[in-house]
Coordinates of C-alpha atoms in Angstrom, one line a residue:
Chain A
M405 CA 101.9 106.4 144.9
I406 CA 103.0 103.7 142.4
E407 CA 102.3 100.2 143.6
V408 CA 104.0 97.3 141.7
S409 CA 103.1 93.9 142.8
R410 CA 104.5 90.5 141.6
L411 CA 105.3 91.9 138.2
S412 CA 106.9 89.7 135.6
K413 CA 107.8 90.3 132.0
R414 CA 109.6 87.7 129.9
Y415 CA 111.4 88.4 126.7
N416 CA 112.8 85.9 124.3
G417 CA 116.2 87.0 125.7
N418 CA 116.9 87.4 129.4
H419 CA 116.2 91.1 129.6
G420 CA 113.0 90.6 131.5
I421 CA 111.9 91.2 135.0
R422 CA 110.9 88.6 137.5
D423 CA 108.4 88.9 140.4
V424 CA 109.1 92.6 141.1
S425 CA 107.2 94.2 144.0
L426 CA 107.8 97.8 144.8
T427 CA 106.2 100.9 146.2
I428 CA 107.3 104.2 144.9
G429 CA 106.4 107.2 147.1
K430 CA 104.7 110.4 146.0
G431 CA 106.4 113.8 145.5
A432 CA 109.9 112.3 145.3
I433 CA 112.5 111.4 142.8
T434 CA 113.1 107.7 142.5
S435 CA 116.0 106.4 140.4
F436 CA 116.3 102.9 138.9
I437 CA 120.0 101.8 138.8
G438 CA 121.7 98.6 138.0
P439 CA 124.0 96.9 135.4
N440 CA 123.0 96.5 131.7
G441 CA 120.3 94.0 131.2
A442 CA 119.1 94.3 134.8
G443 CA 115.6 95.2 133.6
K444 CA 115.5 98.9 134.5
S445 CA 114.0 100.1 131.1
T446 CA 111.7 97.1 130.9
L447 CA 110.3 97.8 134.4
L448 CA 109.7 101.4 133.5
S449 CA 108.0 100.4 130.2
V450 CA 105.8 97.9 131.9
I451 CA 104.8 100.3 134.7
S452 CA 103.9 102.9 132.0
R453 CA 101.9 100.4 129.8
L454 CA 104.3 100.8 126.9
L455 CA 104.9 97.0 127.3
P456 CA 102.2 94.6 128.4
M457 CA 103.0 92.6 131.5
D458 CA 102.9 88.8 131.7
E459 CA 101.9 88.7 135.4
G460 CA 101.3 91.0 138.3
T461 CA 99.7 94.4 138.7
V462 CA 100.7 98.0 138.6
R463 CA 98.6 100.7 140.2
I464 CA 99.4 104.4 139.7
G465 CA 97.5 106.7 142.0
G466 CA 95.1 103.9 142.5
M467 CA 94.5 103.3 138.8
D468 CA 95.2 99.7 137.5
V469 CA 97.4 100.3 134.5
S470 CA 96.4 97.3 132.6
K471 CA 92.7 97.9 133.0
S472 CA 92.3 101.7 132.8
D473 CA 91.5 103.7 129.8
S474 CA 94.8 104.8 128.1
R475 CA 93.6 108.3 127.6
E476 CA 92.7 108.7 131.3
L477 CA 96.1 107.3 132.3
A478 CA 97.7 109.8 130.0
K479 CA 96.3 112.5 132.3
V480 CA 98.0 111.0 135.3
V481 CA 101.2 109.5 134.1
S482 CA 103.7 110.5 131.3
I483 CA 106.6 108.5 130.0
L484 CA 109.5 109.6 127.9
K485 CA 111.7 107.0 126.2
Q486 CA 115.4 107.6 125.5
S487 CA 114.9 107.0 121.8
N488 CA 112.7 110.0 121.2
H489 CA 114.9 110.7 118.1
L490 CA 112.3 112.1 115.8
N491 CA 112.5 112.6 112.1
V492 CA 109.3 114.7 112.3
K493 CA 109.6 118.4 111.6
L494 CA 107.7 120.2 114.3
T495 CA 108.4 123.4 116.1
V496 CA 109.0 123.4 119.9
G497 CA 105.6 125.1 120.4
E498 CA 103.8 122.5 118.3
L499 CA 105.5 119.6 120.2
V500 CA 104.6 121.1 123.6
E501 CA 101.0 121.6 122.4
F502 CA 100.7 117.9 121.7
G503 CA 101.3 117.4 125.5
R504 CA 97.7 118.7 125.9
F505 CA 96.3 116.0 123.6
P506 CA 95.0 113.7 126.4
H507 CA 93.1 116.7 127.8
S508 CA 92.0 118.5 124.7
A509 CA 92.2 115.9 121.8
G510 CA 93.7 118.6 119.6
R511 CA 91.3 121.5 120.3
L512 CA 93.2 123.8 122.7
N513 CA 91.1 126.0 125.0
A514 CA 92.3 128.9 127.1
E515 CA 93.4 126.6 129.9
D516 CA 95.4 124.4 127.5
R517 CA 97.2 127.4 126.1
R518 CA 98.0 128.6 129.6
Q519 CA 99.6 125.3 130.4
V520 CA 101.6 125.3 127.2
D521 CA 102.9 128.8 127.8
E522 CA 103.8 127.9 131.4
A523 CA 105.6 124.7 130.4
I524 CA 107.6 126.7 127.8
R525 CA 108.5 129.4 130.3
Y526 CA 109.4 126.8 133.0
M527 CA 111.9 125.1 130.6
E528 CA 113.2 128.5 129.4
L529 CA 112.3 127.8 125.8
E530 CA 110.5 131.1 125.0
E531 CA 113.1 132.1 122.3
L532 CA 113.1 128.6 120.7
R533 CA 109.3 128.3 120.6
G534 CA 109.1 128.8 116.8
K535 CA 112.2 126.8 116.0
H536 CA 112.1 123.4 114.4
L537 CA 113.2 120.5 116.6
D538 CA 115.7 119.3 114.0
N539 CA 117.6 122.6 114.3
L540 CA 118.1 122.3 118.0
S541 CA 121.0 120.8 120.0
G542 CA 120.5 117.6 121.9
G543 CA 120.1 119.4 125.2
Q544 CA 117.6 121.9 123.9
R545 CA 115.6 119.1 122.2
Q546 CA 115.6 117.2 125.5
R547 CA 114.3 120.3 127.3
A548 CA 111.5 120.6 124.6
F549 CA 110.4 117.0 125.4
I550 CA 110.4 117.7 129.1
A551 CA 108.3 120.8 128.4
M552 CA 105.8 118.6 126.5
V553 CA 105.6 116.3 129.5
L554 CA 105.0 119.3 131.7
A555 CA 102.2 120.6 129.5
Q556 CA 100.7 117.1 129.8
D557 CA 100.5 118.0 133.5
T558 CA 100.6 114.6 134.9
E559 CA 101.2 113.9 138.5
Y560 CA 103.6 111.1 137.7
I561 CA 106.5 111.5 135.3
L562 CA 108.6 108.5 134.1
L563 CA 111.8 109.2 132.2
D564 CA 114.0 106.5 130.6
E565 CA 117.6 107.7 130.6
P566 CA 116.9 111.4 130.4
L567 CA 120.6 112.2 130.5
N568 CA 121.5 110.2 127.4
N569 CA 123.3 112.3 124.8
L570 CA 123.6 115.2 127.2
D571 CA 126.9 116.7 128.1
L572 CA 127.8 117.4 131.8
K573 CA 126.4 120.9 131.8
H574 CA 123.1 119.9 130.3
S575 CA 122.9 116.8 132.5
V576 CA 123.2 118.9 135.6
Q577 CA 120.7 121.4 134.2
M578 CA 118.3 118.6 133.5
M579 CA 118.6 117.1 137.0
K580 CA 118.1 120.5 138.6
V581 CA 115.0 121.0 136.6
L582 CA 113.6 117.6 137.7
R583 CA 114.5 118.5 141.3
R584 CA 112.6 121.7 141.0
L585 CA 109.6 119.9 139.5
T586 CA 109.5 117.7 142.6
D587 CA 110.2 120.5 145.1
E588 CA 108.1 123.2 143.7
L589 CA 105.3 121.4 141.8
G590 CA 105.2 118.2 143.9
K591 CA 105.6 115.9 140.9
T592 CA 106.5 112.3 141.4
I593 CA 109.4 111.4 139.1
V594 CA 110.8 108.0 138.3
L595 CA 114.1 107.8 136.3
V596 CA 116.3 105.2 134.8
L597 CA 119.9 106.4 135.3
H598 CA 123.2 105.0 134.5
D599 CA 125.4 107.3 136.5
I600 CA 125.1 106.4 140.2
N601 CA 126.6 109.7 141.2
F602 CA 123.8 111.6 139.5
A603 CA 121.4 109.2 141.1
A604 CA 123.0 109.8 144.5
A605 CA 123.0 113.6 144.2
Y606 CA 119.4 114.1 143.1
S607 CA 117.2 111.2 144.1
D608 CA 115.2 110.8 147.2
S609 CA 115.2 107.0 146.9
I610 CA 117.0 104.5 144.7
V611 CA 115.9 101.1 143.4
A612 CA 118.7 98.8 142.4
L613 CA 117.9 96.1 140.0
K614 CA 119.9 93.0 139.1
D615 CA 119.0 90.1 136.9
G616 CA 115.4 91.3 136.6
R617 CA 114.8 91.5 140.3
V618 CA 114.9 94.3 142.9
A619 CA 118.2 93.8 144.6
R620 CA 117.7 96.6 147.0
H621 CA 115.5 99.6 147.6
G622 CA 116.2 102.4 150.0
A623 CA 116.8 106.1 150.6
A624 CA 119.5 107.4 148.4
D625 CA 121.8 107.9 151.3
E626 CA 121.8 104.4 152.6
M627 CA 122.1 102.9 149.0
I628 CA 125.4 104.7 148.4
D629 CA 127.4 102.3 150.4
P630 CA 130.4 100.2 149.2
A631 CA 128.8 96.9 150.5
V632 CA 125.5 97.6 148.8
L633 CA 127.1 98.7 145.5
Q634 CA 129.4 95.7 145.5
G635 CA 126.3 93.5 145.7
I636 CA 124.7 95.2 142.7
Y637 CA 127.6 95.8 140.3
D638 CA 130.0 93.0 141.4
I639 CA 132.9 95.5 141.5
D640 CA 134.5 97.4 144.4
I641 CA 133.1 100.9 144.4
P642 CA 134.8 103.1 147.1
V643 CA 132.5 105.8 148.5
H644 CA 134.1 109.1 149.6
E645 CA 132.6 112.1 151.3
L646 CA 133.2 115.3 149.4
G647 CA 131.7 118.6 150.5
G648 CA 129.1 116.7 152.6
R649 CA 128.0 114.5 149.7
K650 CA 128.7 110.9 149.1
V651 CA 130.6 110.3 145.8
C652 CA 131.3 106.9 144.2
V653 CA 134.7 106.5 142.7
Y654 CA 134.3 103.6 140.3
F655 CA 136.8 104.5 137.6
R656 CA 139.6 102.1 138.6
Chain B
M804 CA 104.2 130.1 100.8
K805 CA 100.7 131.0 101.8
L806 CA 97.8 128.7 101.2
R807 CA 96.0 131.7 99.7
Y808 CA 98.5 131.8 96.8
L809 CA 98.1 128.1 96.1
V810 CA 94.3 128.5 96.0
V811 CA 94.5 131.5 93.7
L812 CA 96.8 129.5 91.4
L813 CA 94.4 126.5 91.6
V814 CA 91.5 128.7 90.5
I815 CA 93.4 130.2 87.6
L816 CA 94.6 126.8 86.4
S817 CA 91.1 125.3 86.7
F818 CA 89.8 128.1 84.6
I819 CA 92.5 127.6 81.9
S820 CA 91.8 123.8 82.0
L821 CA 88.2 124.3 81.1
F822 CA 89.2 126.0 77.9
V823 CA 92.0 123.8 76.6
G824 CA 90.9 121.2 74.0
V825 CA 90.0 120.3 70.5
S826 CA 86.5 121.8 70.6
D827 CA 86.9 125.6 70.6
I828 CA 85.3 127.2 73.6
R829 CA 86.5 130.6 74.6
P830 CA 85.9 132.2 78.1
W831 CA 83.7 134.8 76.6
D832 CA 81.5 132.1 75.1
L833 CA 80.7 131.0 78.7
F834 CA 77.4 132.9 78.9
R835 CA 76.1 132.0 75.4
L836 CA 77.2 128.5 75.0
T837 CA 75.8 126.6 72.0
E838 CA 74.2 123.3 72.7
D839 CA 77.4 121.4 71.5
Q840 CA 79.6 123.6 73.6
A841 CA 77.5 123.1 76.7
D842 CA 77.7 119.3 76.1
V843 CA 81.4 119.4 75.9
M844 CA 81.6 121.3 79.1
M845 CA 79.2 119.2 81.0
I846 CA 80.2 115.8 79.7
S847 CA 84.0 116.2 79.3
R848 CA 85.7 119.3 80.5
I849 CA 84.0 119.7 84.0
P850 CA 84.3 116.0 84.9
R851 CA 87.9 116.1 83.8
L852 CA 88.6 119.1 86.0
V853 CA 86.8 117.6 89.0
S854 CA 88.6 114.3 88.7
I855 CA 92.0 116.1 88.4
L856 CA 91.3 118.0 91.5
I857 CA 90.2 115.0 93.5
A858 CA 92.9 112.7 92.2
G859 CA 95.7 115.3 92.8
A860 CA 94.6 116.2 96.3
G861 CA 93.7 112.6 97.2
M862 CA 97.0 111.0 96.0
S863 CA 99.0 113.6 97.8
I864 CA 97.1 113.3 101.0
I865 CA 97.3 109.4 101.2
G866 CA 101.0 109.8 100.3
L867 CA 101.4 112.0 103.4
I868 CA 99.4 109.6 105.6
M869 CA 101.4 106.6 104.5
Q870 CA 104.6 108.5 105.2
Q871 CA 103.4 109.3 108.7
L872 CA 102.3 105.7 109.4
T873 CA 105.5 104.1 108.2
R874 CA 107.6 107.0 109.6
N875 CA 109.4 107.1 106.3
K876 CA 109.5 110.0 103.9
F877 CA 110.4 107.8 100.9
V878 CA 107.3 105.6 101.0
S879 CA 104.1 106.2 99.0
P880 CA 101.2 104.2 97.7
T881 CA 102.6 103.9 94.2
T882 CA 106.1 103.0 95.3
A883 CA 105.3 100.6 98.2
G884 CA 102.8 98.1 96.9
T885 CA 99.4 99.7 97.6
T886 CA 98.6 100.6 94.0
D887 CA 100.1 97.3 92.7
S888 CA 98.0 95.3 95.2
A889 CA 94.9 97.2 94.2
S890 CA 95.7 96.6 90.5
F891 CA 96.2 92.9 91.3
G892 CA 92.7 93.0 92.9
V893 CA 91.1 94.6 89.9
L894 CA 92.6 91.8 87.7
I895 CA 91.4 89.1 90.1
S896 CA 87.9 90.6 90.0
M897 CA 88.0 90.6 86.2
V898 CA 89.1 86.9 86.1
V899 CA 86.8 85.6 88.9
F900 CA 83.8 87.8 88.2
P901 CA 84.0 88.7 84.6
G902 CA 81.8 91.6 83.5
S903 CA 81.3 92.6 87.2
A904 CA 79.9 95.9 88.3
P905 CA 82.3 98.7 89.1
L906 CA 81.3 98.4 92.7
V907 CA 82.6 94.8 92.9
K908 CA 85.8 95.9 91.3
I909 CA 86.3 98.7 93.9
I910 CA 85.6 96.3 96.8
V911 CA 88.0 93.7 95.6
A912 CA 90.7 96.3 94.7
F913 CA 90.2 97.8 98.2
V914 CA 90.5 94.5 100.0
F915 CA 93.7 93.7 98.1
A916 CA 95.1 97.2 98.6
M917 CA 94.5 96.8 102.4
A918 CA 96.1 93.4 102.5
G919 CA 99.1 94.5 100.5
T920 CA 99.7 97.6 102.5
L921 CA 99.4 95.8 105.8
L922 CA 101.8 93.1 104.6
M923 CA 104.2 95.7 103.4
M924 CA 104.1 97.5 106.7
R925 CA 104.7 94.3 108.6
I926 CA 107.8 93.6 106.4
M927 CA 109.1 97.2 107.0
E928 CA 108.7 96.8 110.7
R929 CA 110.8 93.7 110.7
L930 CA 113.6 95.0 108.7
R931 CA 116.9 95.3 110.4
Y932 CA 118.1 98.2 108.3
R933 CA 116.7 101.4 109.5
D934 CA 118.0 103.5 106.6
P935 CA 114.8 105.1 105.2
V936 CA 116.0 104.8 101.6
L937 CA 116.7 101.1 101.9
V938 CA 113.4 100.5 103.6
A939 CA 111.7 102.3 100.8
L940 CA 113.5 100.2 98.3
V941 CA 112.2 97.1 99.9
G942 CA 108.7 98.6 99.5
L943 CA 109.5 99.1 95.8
M944 CA 110.6 95.5 95.4
F945 CA 107.4 94.3 97.2
G946 CA 105.4 96.4 94.7
S947 CA 107.3 94.9 91.8
I948 CA 106.7 91.4 93.0
V949 CA 103.0 92.0 93.2
G950 CA 103.2 93.7 89.8
S951 CA 104.9 90.8 88.2
A952 CA 102.2 88.4 89.6
T953 CA 99.6 90.7 88.0
T954 CA 101.4 90.7 84.7
F955 CA 101.7 86.9 84.8
L956 CA 98.0 86.5 85.4
A957 CA 97.1 89.1 82.8
L958 CA 99.1 87.3 80.2
K959 CA 97.5 84.1 81.0
Y960 CA 94.0 85.5 80.7
D961 CA 94.8 87.8 77.8
L962 CA 94.0 91.0 79.8
I963 CA 97.4 92.6 79.5
Q964 CA 95.9 95.6 77.6
S965 CA 93.4 96.4 80.3
V966 CA 96.2 96.3 82.9
S967 CA 98.4 98.6 81.1
S968 CA 95.5 101.0 80.5
W969 CA 94.9 101.5 84.2
M970 CA 98.6 101.4 85.1
N971 CA 99.2 104.5 82.9
G972 CA 97.0 107.1 84.4
S973 CA 95.1 109.4 82.0
F974 CA 92.4 112.0 82.3
S975 CA 91.5 111.9 78.6
T976 CA 89.0 109.1 79.0
I977 CA 87.2 110.8 81.9
L978 CA 83.6 111.4 80.9
K979 CA 80.4 112.1 82.8
G980 CA 79.1 108.8 84.1
R981 CA 82.6 107.2 84.3
Y982 CA 84.4 109.0 87.1
E983 CA 81.8 109.5 89.8
M984 CA 83.2 106.8 92.0
L985 CA 86.1 109.2 92.7
Y986 CA 83.7 111.0 95.0
V987 CA 84.3 108.2 97.4
S988 CA 87.6 109.9 98.2
I989 CA 85.9 113.0 99.5
P990 CA 84.7 111.5 102.8
M991 CA 88.1 109.9 103.1
I992 CA 89.8 113.2 102.8
V993 CA 87.5 114.7 105.4
L994 CA 88.3 111.8 107.7
A995 CA 92.0 112.5 107.1
Y996 CA 91.4 116.1 108.3
L997 CA 89.6 115.0 111.4
F998 CA 92.5 112.6 112.3
A999 CA 95.2 115.1 111.4
D1000 CA 96.5 115.4 114.9
R1001 CA 96.4 111.7 115.5
F1002 CA 98.4 111.0 112.3
T1003 CA 101.0 113.5 113.4
I1004 CA 101.3 111.8 116.8
A1005 CA 101.4 108.4 115.3
G1006 CA 104.2 109.6 113.1
M1007 CA 106.3 110.1 116.2
G1008 CA 106.1 106.4 117.1
E1009 CA 104.3 104.0 119.2
S1010 CA 105.7 104.8 122.6
F1011 CA 105.1 108.5 122.0
S1012 CA 101.5 107.8 121.0
V1013 CA 100.8 105.6 124.0
N1014 CA 102.2 108.2 126.3
L1015 CA 99.6 110.7 125.0
G1016 CA 96.8 108.1 125.4
L1017 CA 96.4 107.6 121.6
N1018 CA 95.0 104.3 120.4
Y1019 CA 98.0 103.7 118.1
R1020 CA 96.7 100.5 116.4
Q1021 CA 93.3 102.1 115.7
V1022 CA 94.9 105.1 114.1
M1023 CA 97.0 102.9 112.0
R1024 CA 94.0 100.9 110.8
I1025 CA 92.1 104.0 109.9
G1026 CA 95.1 105.4 108.0
I1027 CA 95.4 102.2 106.0
V1028 CA 91.7 102.2 105.2
I1029 CA 92.0 105.8 103.9
V1030 CA 95.1 104.9 101.9
A1031 CA 93.7 101.7 100.4
L1032 CA 90.3 103.1 99.5
V1033 CA 91.5 106.3 97.9
S1034 CA 94.2 104.5 95.9
S1035 CA 91.7 102.0 94.7
V1036 CA 89.1 104.5 93.4
I1037 CA 91.8 106.6 91.8
L1038 CA 93.3 103.5 90.1
L1039 CA 89.9 102.5 88.8
T1040 CA 89.0 105.8 87.4
V1041 CA 92.1 107.7 86.4
G1042 CA 94.7 105.0 86.6
S1043 CA 98.1 105.1 88.4
L1044 CA 99.6 108.5 89.1
P1045 CA 103.3 107.8 90.0
F1046 CA 105.5 110.0 92.2
L1047 CA 102.6 112.2 93.3
G1048 CA 102.2 110.7 96.7
L1049 CA 106.0 110.9 97.2
I1050 CA 107.0 114.3 96.1
I1051 CA 104.1 116.5 97.1
P1052 CA 104.2 115.7 100.8
N1053 CA 108.0 116.1 100.8
L1054 CA 107.8 119.4 99.1
V1055 CA 105.2 120.7 101.6
S1056 CA 107.2 119.3 104.5
L1057 CA 110.2 121.4 103.4
Y1058 CA 108.4 124.7 103.9
K1059 CA 105.6 123.8 106.2
G1060 CA 106.9 121.1 108.5
D1061 CA 105.1 117.9 109.5
N1062 CA 102.3 119.1 111.7
L1063 CA 99.4 117.7 109.6
R1064 CA 97.0 120.1 111.0
S1065 CA 98.7 122.9 109.1
S1066 CA 100.3 120.9 106.2
L1067 CA 97.3 118.8 105.0
G1068 CA 95.6 121.8 103.3
H1069 CA 98.9 122.7 101.5
T1070 CA 99.5 119.1 100.5
A1071 CA 96.0 118.8 99.0
A1072 CA 96.2 122.2 97.2
L1073 CA 99.8 121.7 95.9
G1074 CA 98.9 118.2 94.7
A1075 CA 95.9 119.5 92.8
V1076 CA 97.9 122.4 91.3
F1077 CA 100.7 120.1 90.3
V1078 CA 98.4 117.5 88.5
L1079 CA 96.4 120.3 86.9
A1080 CA 99.5 122.0 85.6
C1081 CA 100.9 118.6 84.3
D1082 CA 97.6 117.9 82.6
I1083 CA 97.4 121.2 80.9
M1084 CA 101.0 120.8 79.7
G1085 CA 100.2 117.3 78.4
R1086 CA 97.3 118.7 76.5
I1087 CA 99.2 121.5 74.9
V1088 CA 102.6 120.0 74.1
I1089 CA 101.5 118.0 71.0
Y1090 CA 98.2 119.6 70.5
P1091 CA 95.7 118.4 69.3
F1092 CA 97.0 115.1 70.7
E1093 CA 97.7 114.4 74.3
V1094 CA 100.6 113.2 76.3
P1095 CA 99.4 110.8 79.0
I1096 CA 99.3 112.5 82.4
G1097 CA 101.4 109.6 83.9
L1098 CA 104.2 110.5 81.6
V1099 CA 104.3 114.2 82.4
V1100 CA 103.9 113.6 86.1
G1101 CA 106.6 110.9 85.8
V1102 CA 109.1 113.1 84.0
L1103 CA 108.6 116.2 86.3
G1104 CA 108.2 114.0 89.4
S1105 CA 111.4 112.0 89.0
G1106 CA 113.3 115.2 88.5
I1107 CA 111.8 116.6 91.7
F1108 CA 112.4 113.3 93.5
L1109 CA 116.1 113.4 92.5
F1110 CA 116.3 116.9 93.8
L1111 CA 114.9 115.8 97.2
L1112 CA 117.3 112.9 97.4
L1113 CA 120.3 115.0 96.6
R1114 CA 119.1 117.6 99.1
R1115 CA 118.9 115.0 101.8
R1116 CA 122.4 113.8 101.1
A1117 CA 123.7 117.4 101.2
A1118 CA 122.0 117.9 104.6
H1119 CA 123.7 114.8 105.9
E1120 CA 127.2 115.8 105.0

């Protein structure tokens, strides 16, 4: 469980968050949605200790994020930012091995190697294992980063816009993998997503942010509602039922 | 390329290096050296070889570390102000504490090199332009500004000759008793090996490091200490060796990648091989005179650097 209480983070601009309190359940996918500048990425960064908070507390699995040892936290929670554009020449295998760093500090034992192999197999990267990251497509690279996070073997996985730079096919593949991680391995996943239809189709619950505050938090099904969406995005978003799924039609 | 080949090449070149020089010593004399020949070996040739190996490996390794910490392949101690700051420090110590012991000079040079490197990294972080070549150019400008301050002070205190002597690296003045402070680099190189994984992770950025529970700031500080200390002792013994910290890590990165755990050994070995080859060349070209090592490294190095730049452009198009 992730417990956020009275969290504030000011920026010199207005991209901050104000007095956010939130409880994110275990073993589920939770998506943060909202307009640009609503504070989605900021909230994720503060929760994951990438940014220091001004006020409030965050507890992940009972650990106070601002007081716990960073290395111990790295065994419990992982965070992947959208801008993991690396100019570092590493192979997929080497990158995934770094996921074991919090556990092994660089000296891989048999258990570490097993986890690395498993993560690579899970993300279907066996054939790319010896390839350098800079020779991969955007989708393959994204999968390699997820494999690294899997090798890190944390109960909580936070992803900032994991679908950025991915085409439709790879976006669907990515979301299916995340769904499997939750359903099969019981991971707790928190995402920042831009596309509300992806959020609707794959999340268990959705947190809508607006102007640095939580505008609404609920099960995915109840959040995909014209009145709720109108309140978040300030435009009319008709919701249709297609093949038993709610789909937002926000294009015109 | 296998590390083994580099090491074999290093051993062969080291052997050759011991027998190049004005005093005639042949390999077959080795087991029946006259007293004079033994003196030449012990006082000049072996210290020279050792300092070449340490300086070549040391400059290359700190170049690599600096590139990891700034996340920029075009940055190196000699092109981004570290060496210039150390040099400024040496001059200050000569002006403020004239006739001071070598240890005082090292300490002052080290403090200045640290401060200069930190300042330069702050400037680089704040730059709006993210193009690595532009960022590296700013580092070059920073180095030149510090360098011009050094020149100004040196002119004022009539020390310009001393400054130019250490700004042009040379192994010809290396003698027993005058190079031993280079050994300070060895524990620093060992430290670099111990921190190899951490430097690789730091090279992937702060958020990446924090995710893996790495103390990013601490790794940065340790890296800067290694870079500043090694550049200071090399500057004070051998003098400035341009381009080395820039081209060797880039060449190794081409065939070995950026995982420091596997590339550090290659970087050290290739750096030592390169400097050794340049030194032998410099001693042979106008025998019995010598071309300063800085010149040979500069000529070959700028050629290789040009190749790396053009290659990068070709890869972009």
